[in-house]
Coordinates of C-alpha atoms in Angstrom, one line a residue:
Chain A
X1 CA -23.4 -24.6 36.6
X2 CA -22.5 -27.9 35.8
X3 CA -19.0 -28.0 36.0
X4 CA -18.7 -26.5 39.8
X5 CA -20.9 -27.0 42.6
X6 CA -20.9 -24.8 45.5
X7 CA -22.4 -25.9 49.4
X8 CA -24.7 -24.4 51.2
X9 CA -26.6 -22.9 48.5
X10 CA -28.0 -20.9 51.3
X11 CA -26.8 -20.8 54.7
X12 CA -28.1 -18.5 58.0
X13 CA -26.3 -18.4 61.3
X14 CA -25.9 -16.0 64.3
X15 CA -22.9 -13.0 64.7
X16 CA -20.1 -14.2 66.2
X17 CA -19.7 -17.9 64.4
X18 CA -17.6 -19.0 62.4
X19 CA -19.1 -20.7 58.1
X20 CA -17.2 -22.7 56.1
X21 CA -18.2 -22.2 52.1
X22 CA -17.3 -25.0 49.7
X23 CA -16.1 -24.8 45.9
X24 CA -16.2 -28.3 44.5
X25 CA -15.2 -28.0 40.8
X26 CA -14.7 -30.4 37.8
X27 CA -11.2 -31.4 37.5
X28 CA -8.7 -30.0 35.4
X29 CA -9.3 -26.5 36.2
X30 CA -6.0 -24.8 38.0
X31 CA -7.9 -21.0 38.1
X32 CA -10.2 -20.7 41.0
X33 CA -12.1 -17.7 42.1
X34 CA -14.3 -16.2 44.9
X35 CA -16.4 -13.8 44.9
X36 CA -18.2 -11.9 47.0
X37 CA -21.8 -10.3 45.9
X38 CA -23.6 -8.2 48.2
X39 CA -27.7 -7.3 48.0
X40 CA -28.2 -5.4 44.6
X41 CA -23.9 -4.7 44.4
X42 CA -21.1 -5.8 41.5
X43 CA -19.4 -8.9 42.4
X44 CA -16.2 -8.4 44.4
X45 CA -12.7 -10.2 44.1
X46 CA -11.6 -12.0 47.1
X47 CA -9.2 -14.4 46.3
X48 CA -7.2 -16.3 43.4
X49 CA -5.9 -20.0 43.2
X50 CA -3.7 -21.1 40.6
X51 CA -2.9 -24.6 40.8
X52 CA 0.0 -25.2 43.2
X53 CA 1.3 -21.5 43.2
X54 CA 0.5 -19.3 46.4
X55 CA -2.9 -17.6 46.3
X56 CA -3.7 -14.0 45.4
X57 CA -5.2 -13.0 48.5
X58 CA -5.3 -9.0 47.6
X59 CA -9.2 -8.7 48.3
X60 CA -9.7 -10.4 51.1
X61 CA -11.7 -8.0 53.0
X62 CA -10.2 -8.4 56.6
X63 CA -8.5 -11.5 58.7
X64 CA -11.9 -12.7 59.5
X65 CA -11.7 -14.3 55.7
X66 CA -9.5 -17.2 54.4
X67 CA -9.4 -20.0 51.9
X68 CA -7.4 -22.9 50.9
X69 CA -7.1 -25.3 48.0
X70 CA -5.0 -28.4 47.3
X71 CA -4.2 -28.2 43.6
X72 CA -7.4 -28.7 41.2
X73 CA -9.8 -29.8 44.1
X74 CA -12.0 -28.6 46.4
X75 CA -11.7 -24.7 47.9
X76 CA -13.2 -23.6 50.7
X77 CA -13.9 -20.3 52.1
X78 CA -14.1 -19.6 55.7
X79 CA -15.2 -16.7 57.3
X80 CA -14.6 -16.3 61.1
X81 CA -16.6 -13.9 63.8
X82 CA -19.2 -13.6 61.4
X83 CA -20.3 -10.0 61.0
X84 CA -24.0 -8.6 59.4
X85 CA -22.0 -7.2 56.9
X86 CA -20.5 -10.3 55.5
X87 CA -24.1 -11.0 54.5
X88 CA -24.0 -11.7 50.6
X89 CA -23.7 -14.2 47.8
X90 CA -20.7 -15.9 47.7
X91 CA -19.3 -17.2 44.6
X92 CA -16.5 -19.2 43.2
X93 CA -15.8 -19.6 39.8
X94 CA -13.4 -21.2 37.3
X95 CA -11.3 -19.3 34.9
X96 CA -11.2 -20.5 31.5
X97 CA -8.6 -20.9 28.7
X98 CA -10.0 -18.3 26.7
X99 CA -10.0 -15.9 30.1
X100 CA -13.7 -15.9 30.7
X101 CA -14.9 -17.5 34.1
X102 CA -17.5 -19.9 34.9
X103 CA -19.3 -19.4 37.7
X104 CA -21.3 -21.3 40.6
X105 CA -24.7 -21.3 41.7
X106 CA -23.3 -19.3 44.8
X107 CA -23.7 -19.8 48.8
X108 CA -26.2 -17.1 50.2
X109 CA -24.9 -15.9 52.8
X110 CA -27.2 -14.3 55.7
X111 CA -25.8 -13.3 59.4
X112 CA -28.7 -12.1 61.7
Chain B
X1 CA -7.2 2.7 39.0
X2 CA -9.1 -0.2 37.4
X3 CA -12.6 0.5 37.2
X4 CA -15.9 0.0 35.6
X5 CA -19.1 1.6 35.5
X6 CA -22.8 0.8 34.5
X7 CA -24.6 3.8 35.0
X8 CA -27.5 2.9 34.1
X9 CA -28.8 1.3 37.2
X10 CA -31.9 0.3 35.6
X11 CA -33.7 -0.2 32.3
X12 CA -37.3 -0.8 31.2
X13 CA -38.3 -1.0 27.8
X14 CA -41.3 -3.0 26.2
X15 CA -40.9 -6.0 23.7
X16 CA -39.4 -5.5 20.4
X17 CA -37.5 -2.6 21.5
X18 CA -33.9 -1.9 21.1
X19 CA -31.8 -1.3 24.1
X20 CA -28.2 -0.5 24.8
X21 CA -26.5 -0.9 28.2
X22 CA -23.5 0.9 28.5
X23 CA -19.8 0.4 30.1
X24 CA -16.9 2.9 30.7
X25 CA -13.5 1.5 32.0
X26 CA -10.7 2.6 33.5
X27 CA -7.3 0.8 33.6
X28 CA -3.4 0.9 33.6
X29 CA -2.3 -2.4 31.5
X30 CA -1.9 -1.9 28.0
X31 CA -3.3 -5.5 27.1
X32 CA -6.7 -6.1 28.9
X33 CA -9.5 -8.1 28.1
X34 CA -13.5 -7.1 28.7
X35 CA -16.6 -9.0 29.6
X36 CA -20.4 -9.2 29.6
X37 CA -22.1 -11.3 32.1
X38 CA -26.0 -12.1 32.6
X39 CA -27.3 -12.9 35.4
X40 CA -31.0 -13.7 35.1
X41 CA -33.3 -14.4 38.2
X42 CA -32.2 -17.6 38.7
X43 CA -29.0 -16.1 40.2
X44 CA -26.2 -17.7 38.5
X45 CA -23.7 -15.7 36.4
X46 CA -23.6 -16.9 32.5
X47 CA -21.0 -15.9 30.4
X48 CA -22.2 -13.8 27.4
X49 CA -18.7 -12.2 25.2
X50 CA -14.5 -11.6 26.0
X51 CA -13.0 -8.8 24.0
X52 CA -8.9 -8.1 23.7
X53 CA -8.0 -5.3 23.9
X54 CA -6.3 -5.0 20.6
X55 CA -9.1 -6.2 18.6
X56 CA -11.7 -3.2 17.9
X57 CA -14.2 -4.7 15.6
X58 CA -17.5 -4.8 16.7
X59 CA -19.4 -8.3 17.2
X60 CA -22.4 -9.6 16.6
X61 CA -24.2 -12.6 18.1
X62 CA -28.2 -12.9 17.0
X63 CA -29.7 -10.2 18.8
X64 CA -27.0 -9.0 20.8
X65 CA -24.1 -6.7 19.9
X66 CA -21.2 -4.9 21.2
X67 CA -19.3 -2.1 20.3
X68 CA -15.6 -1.9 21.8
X69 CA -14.1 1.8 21.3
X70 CA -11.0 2.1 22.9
X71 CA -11.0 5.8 22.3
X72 CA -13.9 6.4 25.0
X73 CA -12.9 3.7 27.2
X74 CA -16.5 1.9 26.1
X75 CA -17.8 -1.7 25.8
X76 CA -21.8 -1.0 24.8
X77 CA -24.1 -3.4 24.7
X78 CA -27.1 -3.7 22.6
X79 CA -30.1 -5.9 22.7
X80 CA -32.1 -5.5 19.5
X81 CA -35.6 -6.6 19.3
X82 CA -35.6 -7.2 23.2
X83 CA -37.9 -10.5 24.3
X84 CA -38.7 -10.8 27.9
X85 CA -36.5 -13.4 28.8
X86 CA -33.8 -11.2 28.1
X87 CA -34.9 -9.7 31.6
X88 CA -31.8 -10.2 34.1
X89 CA -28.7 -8.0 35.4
X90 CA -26.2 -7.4 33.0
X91 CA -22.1 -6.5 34.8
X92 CA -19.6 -5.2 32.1
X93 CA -16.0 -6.9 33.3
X94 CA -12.4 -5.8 32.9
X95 CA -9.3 -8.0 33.4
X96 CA -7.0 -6.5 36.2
X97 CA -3.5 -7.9 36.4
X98 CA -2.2 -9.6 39.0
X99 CA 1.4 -8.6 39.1
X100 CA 2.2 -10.3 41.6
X101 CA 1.8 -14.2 39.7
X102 CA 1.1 -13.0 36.0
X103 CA -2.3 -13.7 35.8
X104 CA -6.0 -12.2 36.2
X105 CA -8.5 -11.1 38.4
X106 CA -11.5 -9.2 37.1
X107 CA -13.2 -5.9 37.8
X108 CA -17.2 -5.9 37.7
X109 CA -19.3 -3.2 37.4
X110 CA -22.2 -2.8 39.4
X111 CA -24.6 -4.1 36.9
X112 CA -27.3 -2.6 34.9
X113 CA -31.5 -4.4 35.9
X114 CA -32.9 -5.0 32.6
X115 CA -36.9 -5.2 33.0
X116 CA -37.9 -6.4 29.7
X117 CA -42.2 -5.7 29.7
X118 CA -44.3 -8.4 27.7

């Protein structure tokens, strides 16, 4: 969408490496999002930022996975040791007054 | 446990026809709020209705509708007079808590494919 911008939109790489994902949203959002979407699956909570408070980190699927954000900018999400199974579509979204959530075009995701 | 569930994996109905996707949830807060997303072929998640939990009354938006009954844990979807470019995946969301700052995180379903055939 228009008012976030994610980078890659696709990106391949080998087991073993390390990807850094980027959230770039309009400002004057504090709620941030990721997501994780797998082939043909629900989306899946990672983690939450809200503005300068600490992040809810309760999905992160395993220390392999962390993010950070300075206040309303840019997030990133980094995934270390890649594994096959972190192959999906990862996306961040912003959460909106009225509690809905606007999401990004996504980062697809593909560890051979 | 918070939960949702599509069943309905997939749907195929032809033009014109009515369709309902349906949503069950599960969840422990008293005050929740629920979601429809699309998600056509394009990929990218677009925001479709929010619901409070306090507020039953069924809503209606062109061609879609939803009925909210708190008493079967269901937010159903209907799609009347479908059009093929109503063709996407369709995820029913519920608000989850987050006790531990205040605020929300959100539970998808697993979707529900809807092939709309000219």
């Amino acid at each position: 969408g228009a008012g976030v911008s994610q980078s890659p939109s696709n990106k391949v790489t080998e087991k073993g490496k390390d990807v850094e994902l980027r959230c770039d949203p309009i400002s004057g959002h504090t709620a941030l999002y990721w997501y994780r979407q797998r082939l043909g699956q629900g989306l899946e909570f990672l983690i939450y930022f809200q503005g300068n408070s600490a992040p809810d980190k309760s999905g992160l699927p395993s220390d392999r996975f962390s993010a950070e954000r300075t206040g309303e900018s840019v997030s990133t999400l980094t995934i270390q040791r890649t594994q096959q199974e972190d192959s999906a579509v990862y996306l961040c979204a912003l959460g909106l007054a009225g509690g809905e959530q606007f999401f990004g075009p996504g980062t697809r995701l593909t560890v051979l | 446990a918070q939960k949702v569930t599509q069943a309905q994996t997939e749907i195929s109905v032809v033009e014109k026809e009515d369709v309902t996707l349906d949503c069950v949830y599960e969840t422990r807060d008293t005050t929740y709020y629920l979601f429809w997303y699309k998600q056509p072929p394009s990929g990218e998640l677009v925001f479709l209705i929010r619901r409070n939990s306090f507020d039953e009354q069924n809503e209606i938006s062109g061609r879609y509708s939803w009925n909210f009954q708190k008493s079967t844990s269901s937010f159903n979807f209907t799609i009347t007079a479908s059009q093929v470019v109503d063709s996407a995946v369709y995820f029913c969301a519920l608000s989850d808590l987050l006790r531990t700052s205040g605020t929300y995180k959100y539970i998808f379903g697993t979707g529900t494919r809807l092939k709309v055939l000219a």
